[in-house]
Structure formats: C-alpha cells, structure tokens
PDB file of C-alpha atoms in Angstrom:
ATOM      1  CA  MET L 755       4.013   9.326 -34.806  1.00 43.00           C
ATOM      2  CA  LYS L 756       1.739   7.539 -32.364  1.00 57.00           C
ATOM      3  CA  LYS L 757      -0.900   9.971 -30.707  1.00 70.00           C
ATOM      4  CA  THR L 758      -0.884  10.098 -26.815  1.00 74.00           C
ATOM      5  CA  ASP L 759      -3.915   8.712 -25.439  1.00 77.00           C
ATOM      6  CA  TYR L 760      -4.908  10.691 -22.470  1.00 74.00           C
ATOM      7  CA  SER L 761      -7.792   8.590 -21.558  1.00 75.00           C
ATOM      8  CA  LYS L 762      -5.653   5.809 -20.223  1.00 82.00           C
ATOM      9  CA  ILE L 763      -4.469   5.965 -16.787  1.00 80.00           C
ATOM     10  CA  ARG L 764      -1.003   4.388 -17.888  1.00 84.00           C
ATOM     11  CA  THR L 765      -0.500   7.420 -20.138  1.00 86.00           C
ATOM     12  CA  TYR L 766       0.220   9.247 -17.120  1.00 85.00           C
ATOM     13  CA  PHE L 767       2.606   6.934 -15.533  1.00 86.00           C
ATOM     14  CA  TYR L 768       4.551   6.973 -18.797  1.00 88.00           C
ATOM     15  CA  LEU L 769       4.611  10.830 -18.736  1.00 88.00           C
ATOM     16  CA  ASN L 770       5.855  11.149 -14.976  1.00 89.00           C
ATOM     17  CA  LYS L 771       7.798   7.872 -15.011  1.00 91.00           C
ATOM     18  CA  LYS L 772      10.692   9.796 -13.160  1.00 93.00           C
ATOM     19  CA  SER L 773       8.242  10.541 -10.141  1.00 91.00           C
ATOM     20  CA  PHE L 774       6.812   7.309 -10.243  1.00 91.00           C
ATOM     21  CA  ILE L 775      10.074   5.351 -10.410  1.00 93.00           C
ATOM     22  CA  LEU L 776      11.803   7.375  -7.714  1.00 93.00           C
ATOM     23  CA  ALA L 777       8.311   7.173  -5.559  1.00 91.00           C
ATOM     24  CA  SER L 778       8.708   3.310  -5.994  1.00 90.00           C
ATOM     25  CA  ILE L 779      12.349   3.058  -5.083  1.00 93.00           C
ATOM     26  CA  THR L 780      11.876   5.247  -1.901  1.00 92.00           C
ATOM     27  CA  GLY L 781       8.727   3.591  -0.986  1.00 90.00           C
ATOM     28  CA  ILE L 782      10.062   0.062  -1.317  1.00 89.00           C
ATOM     29  CA  ILE L 783      13.376   1.090   0.679  1.00 90.00           C
ATOM     30  CA  TYR L 784      11.224   2.530   3.406  1.00 90.00           C
ATOM     31  CA  ASN L 785       8.641  -0.186   3.797  1.00 87.00           C
ATOM     32  CA  VAL L 786      11.426  -3.015   3.702  1.00 86.00           C
ATOM     33  CA  LEU L 787      13.510  -1.332   6.155  1.00 88.00           C
ATOM     34  CA  MET L 788      10.664  -0.352   8.556  1.00 87.00           C
ATOM     35  CA  VAL L 789      10.318  -4.264   9.181  1.00 85.00           C
ATOM     36  CA  LEU L 790      13.972  -4.166  10.683  1.00 85.00           C
ATOM     37  CA  VAL L 791      13.381  -1.269  13.193  1.00 87.00           C
ATOM     38  CA  PRO L 792      11.485  -3.338  15.641  1.00 84.00           C
ATOM     39  CA  ILE L 793      14.310  -6.127  15.327  1.00 83.00           C
ATOM     40  CA  LEU L 794      17.151  -3.737  15.671  1.00 85.00           C
ATOM     41  CA  MET L 795      15.383  -2.015  18.730  1.00 85.00           C
ATOM     42  CA  GLY L 796      14.927  -5.483  20.349  1.00 83.00           C
ATOM     43  CA  LYS L 797      18.670  -6.170  20.012  1.00 83.00           C
ATOM     44  CA  LEU L 798      19.649  -2.857  21.333  1.00 82.00           C
ATOM     45  CA  ILE L 799      17.418  -3.505  24.507  1.00 82.00           C
ATOM     46  CA  ASP L 800      19.196  -6.941  24.648  1.00 82.00           C
ATOM     47  CA  LEU L 801      22.533  -5.101  24.760  1.00 80.00           C
ATOM     48  CA  PHE L 802      21.344  -2.811  27.814  1.00 77.00           C
ATOM     49  CA  LYS L 803      19.998  -5.965  29.591  1.00 78.00           C
ATOM     50  CA  VAL L 804      23.581  -7.498  29.498  1.00 76.00           C
ATOM     51  CA  GLN L 805      25.318  -4.533  30.630  1.00 69.00           C
ATOM     52  CA  GLY L 806      28.349  -5.218  28.969  1.00 68.00           C
ATOM     53  CA  ASP L 807      30.755  -2.905  26.792  1.00 72.00           C
ATOM     54  CA  ASN L 808      29.136   0.717  26.983  1.00 79.00           C
ATOM     55  CA  LYS L 809      30.972   1.774  24.134  1.00 83.00           C
ATOM     56  CA  LYS L 810      29.471  -1.124  22.153  1.00 81.00           C
ATOM     57  CA  ILE L 811      26.074  -0.119  23.129  1.00 82.00           C
ATOM     58  CA  ILE L 812      26.767   3.637  22.409  1.00 84.00           C
ATOM     59  CA  ASN L 813      27.983   2.793  18.828  1.00 86.00           C
ATOM     60  CA  TYR L 814      24.911   0.297  18.316  1.00 85.00           C
ATOM     61  CA  ALA L 815      22.471   3.026  19.560  1.00 86.00           C
ATOM     62  CA  PHE L 816      24.101   5.569  17.352  1.00 90.00           C
ATOM     63  CA  LEU L 817      23.984   3.388  14.137  1.00 90.00           C
ATOM     64  CA  PHE L 818      20.350   2.827  15.039  1.00 89.00           C
ATOM     65  CA  PHE L 819      19.821   6.376  15.138  1.00 91.00           C
ATOM     66  CA  ILE L 820      21.417   6.841  11.788  1.00 93.00           C
ATOM     67  CA  PHE L 821      19.339   3.820  10.394  1.00 92.00           C
ATOM     68  CA  VAL L 822      15.753   5.282  11.492  1.00 92.00           C
ATOM     69  CA  ILE L 823      16.999   8.738   9.953  1.00 94.00           C
ATOM     70  CA  PHE L 824      17.817   6.935   6.572  1.00 95.00           C
ATOM     71  CA  ILE L 825      14.381   5.174   6.781  1.00 92.00           C
ATOM     72  CA  GLN L 826      12.439   8.700   7.463  1.00 93.00           C
ATOM     73  CA  ILE L 827      14.561  10.490   4.654  1.00 95.00           C
ATOM     74  CA  ASN L 828      13.057   7.781   2.317  1.00 93.00           C
ATOM     75  CA  ARG L 829       9.707   7.948   3.941  1.00 92.00           C
ATOM     76  CA  PHE L 830       9.884  11.942   2.966  1.00 94.00           C
ATOM     77  CA  PHE L 831      10.988  11.336  -0.644  1.00 95.00           C
ATOM     78  CA  LYS L 832       8.408   8.608  -1.032  1.00 92.00           C
ATOM     79  CA  ARG L 833       5.414  10.886   0.193  1.00 91.00           C
ATOM     80  CA  TYR L 834       6.981  13.848  -1.823  1.00 93.00           C
ATOM     81  CA  TYR L 835       7.322  12.058  -5.296  1.00 93.00           C
ATOM     82  CA  VAL L 836       3.952  10.389  -4.797  1.00 91.00           C
ATOM     83  CA  ARG L 837       2.618  14.043  -4.180  1.00 91.00           C
ATOM     84  CA  ASP L 838       4.607  15.267  -7.326  1.00 92.00           C
ATOM     85  CA  PHE L 839       3.299  12.375  -9.591  1.00 91.00           C
ATOM     86  CA  ALA L 840      -0.252  13.266  -8.554  1.00 89.00           C
ATOM     87  CA  ASN L 841       0.174  17.192  -8.965  1.00 89.00           C
ATOM     88  CA  LYS L 842       1.730  16.510 -12.541  1.00 90.00           C
ATOM     89  CA  MET L 843      -1.125  14.251 -13.467  1.00 88.00           C
ATOM     90  CA  VAL L 844      -3.709  16.886 -12.455  1.00 87.00           C
ATOM     91  CA  LEU L 845      -1.940  19.516 -14.548  1.00 87.00           C
ATOM     92  CA  GLN L 846      -1.853  17.398 -17.619  1.00 86.00           C
ATOM     93  CA  MET L 847      -5.405  16.283 -17.351  1.00 85.00           C
ATOM     94  CA  ARG L 848      -6.481  20.155 -16.868  1.00 83.00           C
ATOM     95  CA  GLN L 849      -4.530  21.151 -19.805  1.00 84.00           C
ATOM     96  CA  ILE L 850      -6.134  18.027 -22.260  1.00 83.00           C
ATOM     97  CA  SER L 851      -9.406  18.958 -20.698  1.00 79.00           C
ATOM     98  CA  PHE L 852      -9.470  22.639 -21.396  1.00 78.00           C
ATOM     99  CA  GLU L 853      -7.900  21.744 -25.116  1.00 78.00           C
ATOM    100  CA  ASN L 854     -10.794  19.380 -25.391  1.00 74.00           C
ATOM    101  CA  MET L 855     -13.248  22.287 -24.162  1.00 74.00           C
ATOM    102  CA  MET L 856     -12.047  24.618 -26.802  1.00 74.00           C
ATOM    103  CA  LEU L 857     -12.989  21.983 -29.425  1.00 74.00           C
ATOM    104  CA  LEU L 858     -16.715  21.789 -28.287  1.00 69.00           C
ATOM    105  CA  PRO L 859     -19.307  22.832 -30.642  1.00 74.00           C
ATOM    106  CA  ILE L 860     -20.582  26.404 -29.851  1.00 72.00           C
ATOM    107  CA  GLU L 861     -24.169  25.279 -29.643  1.00 72.00           C
ATOM    108  CA  GLU L 862     -23.127  22.739 -26.765  1.00 65.00           C
ATOM    109  CA  ILE L 863     -21.255  25.449 -24.841  1.00 65.00           C
ATOM    110  CA  ASN L 864     -24.233  27.657 -24.866  1.00 67.00           C
ATOM    111  CA  SER L 865     -26.683  24.983 -24.029  1.00 70.00           C
ATOM    112  CA  THR L 866     -24.481  24.091 -20.812  1.00 67.00           C
ATOM    113  CA  SER L 867     -23.862  26.384 -17.748  1.00 67.00           C
ATOM    114  CA  LYS L 868     -20.118  27.331 -17.959  1.00 63.00           C
ATOM    115  CA  GLY L 869     -19.894  26.840 -14.248  1.00 66.00           C
ATOM    116  CA  ASP L 870     -21.249  23.122 -14.342  1.00 67.00           C
ATOM    117  CA  ILE L 871     -18.634  22.279 -17.102  1.00 67.00           C
ATOM    118  CA  MET L 872     -15.767  23.717 -15.285  1.00 70.00           C
ATOM    119  CA  ASN L 873     -16.913  22.375 -11.838  1.00 71.00           C
ATOM    120  CA  LYS L 874     -17.325  18.733 -13.166  1.00 69.00           C
ATOM    121  CA  THR L 875     -14.245  18.721 -15.128  1.00 72.00           C
ATOM    122  CA  LEU L 876     -11.967  20.125 -12.218  1.00 75.00           C
ATOM    123  CA  THR L 877     -13.805  17.815  -9.520  1.00 77.00           C
ATOM    124  CA  ASP L 878     -13.382  14.671 -11.904  1.00 76.00           C
ATOM    125  CA  ILE L 879      -9.866  15.432 -12.400  1.00 80.00           C
ATOM    126  CA  LYS L 880      -8.934  15.914  -8.792  1.00 80.00           C
ATOM    127  CA  ASP L 881     -11.056  12.810  -7.869  1.00 79.00           C
ATOM    128  CA  SER L 882      -8.787  10.729 -10.491  1.00 79.00           C
ATOM    129  CA  ALA L 883      -5.430  12.188  -9.250  1.00 81.00           C
ATOM    130  CA  GLU L 884      -6.434  11.682  -5.531  1.00 82.00           C
ATOM    131  CA  GLY L 885      -7.353   7.941  -6.473  1.00 82.00           C
ATOM    132  CA  ILE L 886      -4.128   7.155  -7.953  1.00 83.00           C
ATOM    133  CA  ARG L 887      -2.124   8.692  -5.124  1.00 83.00           C
ATOM    134  CA  LYS L 888      -4.134   6.703  -2.507  1.00 85.00           C
ATOM    135  CA  ILE L 889      -3.608   3.743  -4.636  1.00 84.00           C
ATOM    136  CA  LEU L 890       0.028   4.194  -4.685  1.00 84.00           C
ATOM    137  CA  THR L 891       0.330   4.950  -1.134  1.00 82.00           C
ATOM    138  CA  GLU L 892      -1.607   1.845  -0.144  1.00 82.00           C
ATOM    139  CA  ILE L 893       0.506  -0.495  -2.457  1.00 82.00           C
ATOM    140  CA  TYR L 894       3.768   1.007  -0.601  1.00 81.00           C
ATOM    141  CA  ASP L 895       2.535   1.233   2.856  1.00 79.00           C
ATOM    142  CA  SER L 896       0.338  -1.908   3.014  1.00 81.00           C
ATOM    143  CA  ILE L 897       1.232  -4.587   0.525  1.00 82.00           C
ATOM    144  CA  ILE L 898       4.999  -4.125   0.658  1.00 83.00           C
ATOM    145  CA  LEU L 899       5.101  -3.314   4.496  1.00 81.00           C
ATOM    146  CA  MET L 900       3.010  -6.504   5.024  1.00 82.00           C
ATOM    147  CA  LEU L 901       5.188  -8.809   2.721  1.00 83.00           C
ATOM    148  CA  GLY L 902       8.355  -7.293   4.415  1.00 82.00           C
ATOM    149  CA  TYR L 903       6.862  -8.287   7.823  1.00 81.00           C
ATOM    150  CA  TYR L 904       5.782 -11.756   6.483  1.00 83.00           C
ATOM    151  CA  VAL L 905       9.067 -12.616   5.032  1.00 83.00           C
ATOM    152  CA  SER L 906      10.996 -11.464   8.610  1.00 81.00           C
ATOM    153  CA  LEU L 907       8.391 -13.754  10.283  1.00 81.00           C
ATOM    154  CA  MET L 908       9.334 -16.653   7.999  1.00 82.00           C
ATOM    155  CA  ILE L 909      13.116 -16.031   8.752  1.00 81.00           C
ATOM    156  CA  MET L 910      12.548 -15.908  12.678  1.00 80.00           C
ATOM    157  CA  ASP L 911      10.421 -19.129  12.779  1.00 83.00           C
ATOM    158  CA  TRP L 912       9.046 -20.277   9.537  1.00 84.00           C
ATOM    159  CA  SER L 913       7.012 -23.133  11.128  1.00 88.00           C
ATOM    160  CA  LEU L 914       5.025 -20.929  13.532  1.00 86.00           C
ATOM    161  CA  THR L 915       4.383 -18.382  10.689  1.00 84.00           C
ATOM    162  CA  LEU L 916       2.934 -21.124   8.570  1.00 87.00           C
ATOM    163  CA  ILE L 917       0.801 -22.268  11.381  1.00 88.00           C
ATOM    164  CA  VAL L 918      -0.567 -18.650  11.879  1.00 85.00           C
ATOM    165  CA  THR L 919      -0.924 -18.291   7.894  1.00 86.00           C
ATOM    166  CA  SER L 920      -3.172 -21.207   7.839  1.00 89.00           C
ATOM    167  CA  PHE L 921      -5.516 -19.651  10.419  1.00 87.00           C
ATOM    168  CA  LEU L 922      -5.659 -16.338   8.488  1.00 82.00           C
ATOM    169  CA  LEU L 923      -6.270 -18.077   5.246  1.00 86.00           C
ATOM    170  CA  LEU L 924      -9.245 -20.134   6.934  1.00 90.00           C
ATOM    171  CA  ALA L 925     -10.572 -16.757   8.255  1.00 88.00           C
ATOM    172  CA  ILE L 926     -10.418 -15.176   4.918  1.00 85.00           C
ATOM    173  CA  ILE L 927     -12.254 -18.449   3.467  1.00 90.00           C
ATOM    174  CA  ILE L 928     -14.919 -18.219   6.247  1.00 91.00           C
ATOM    175  CA  ALA L 929     -15.357 -14.421   5.821  1.00 87.00           C
ATOM    176  CA  ASN L 930     -16.182 -14.870   2.126  1.00 86.00           C
ATOM    177  CA  MET L 931     -18.574 -17.566   2.630  1.00 88.00           C
ATOM    178  CA  MET L 932     -20.400 -15.573   5.248  1.00 89.00           C
ATOM    179  CA  LYS L 933     -20.497 -12.497   2.767  1.00 85.00           C
ATOM    180  CA  LYS L 934     -21.935 -14.487  -0.036  1.00 84.00           C
ATOM    181  CA  MET L 935     -24.415 -15.860   2.311  1.00 86.00           C
ATOM    182  CA  ILE L 936     -25.289 -12.223   3.533  1.00 86.00           C
ATOM    183  CA  PHE L 937     -25.590 -11.043  -0.005  1.00 79.00           C
ATOM    184  CA  LYS L 938     -27.793 -13.687  -0.813  1.00 83.00           C
ATOM    185  CA  THR L 939     -30.157 -12.914   2.278  1.00 83.00           C
ATOM    186  CA  SER L 940     -30.167  -9.329   1.806  1.00 80.00           C
ATOM    187  CA  LEU L 941     -31.169 -10.002  -2.026  1.00 75.00           C
ATOM    188  CA  SER L 942     -33.863 -12.216  -1.044  1.00 79.00           C
ATOM    189  CA  TYR L 943     -35.110  -9.866   1.695  1.00 74.00           C
ATOM    190  CA  LYS L 944     -35.006  -6.748  -0.844  1.00 73.00           C
ATOM    191  CA  ASN L 945     -37.067  -8.939  -3.493  1.00 76.00           C
ATOM    192  CA  ALA L 946     -39.639 -10.126  -0.848  1.00 75.00           C
ATOM    193  CA  VAL L 947     -40.126  -6.319   0.328  1.00 71.00           C
ATOM    194  CA  SER L 948     -40.451  -5.165  -3.302  1.00 68.00           C
ATOM    195  CA  ASN L 949     -43.234  -7.745  -3.952  1.00 70.00           C
ATOM    196  CA  ASN L 950     -45.333  -6.661  -1.232  1.00 62.00           C
TER     197      ASN L 950
END
C-alpha cells in the first residue's frame, strides 16, 4: 500500500476532496451567475420604464428575487466548504505534526523549548491552511468572476470588448517593462550605496 505523503499540499486536496469539490461547484455557480445580476436588473428597470403589464413586472421581479436568493445560497455554501476544507487540513496537519514530534529523539526534545516547538508548529500549520483558503477564495471570487464578466461583455459587444482588451494588454506590457526598469535602477542604486 502506498504511504501517504503529508508534506505535499495535493495530499490534503485528495483527503478532503468532498469539501473541495463542493466548494468548487458552489463557487463556480455563484461567480458565473453573479455576472447575470446586473444584466437582469437592467432588464427589470427597462420593464418599469415601459410601464406596461404590471403583472409581468411583478413576476419578473419575483423571479429576479428568487435568482438572487439562489446565488446567495451558493455563496454561503462556497464559503462554508472552503472553511471546512481549511479546518480539516489544519486538523490533519496537527495530527501528523504531533505524531512526528512523538518520534523525535529525546535529546532534541530536551535541548529545545517545548513552547518554541509547539508555537512554531501550530503557527506554520495555521498559516499554511489560511494561505490555501485565501488562494481558493481568490480563484473563485476573482479569476472565475472576471472570466464570467469577460464572456458576458463578449456576448454583448465583442468588437468593443476586444478594443478594450487590447488597451489592457498594452497596459500590462508597459507595467512589466517599468517594473523591470525600476528593479534594475534600484539594484544599481543599492550596489552604488554598498560600494561607498
């Protein structure tokens, strides 16, 4: 039987795959549907402007309300399962860490402060799990949401979206060139200061 390698982050994704899969599904649903909220809200406002069939307006408003509730339920479960994933990861890391501490040679334990060992171990575990939680949240709430907005803009007006995108790409290229120039300048300044 293959031994589980707890030093790899992918091990914790495998051990907690249920939480990760549910967080991913609800995170994708939440962020993809969030893109539709302003579009549907605009359509609802257009219906009010026309002042047509009040029954149609009320039905549309009710459906919009249900849609927003559904999105927020997915947001809740996305946050819940990301937190659940991080908490399980902390628990598993602590169990492995304590098992490893029990296997340490007695000389090493006696030469090191128990408080230092515990504090460093617990802090490292907490920071690792918190980092993974933040990365997952950023992937769901930034990358997927931005892709959703980009696709919706392409659907509404692809030519204008491509023009705007070209300016964004140009800005990114210029920013990277400036970053390199600033790095070289600051490096040469540090070298000049250290030589004096």
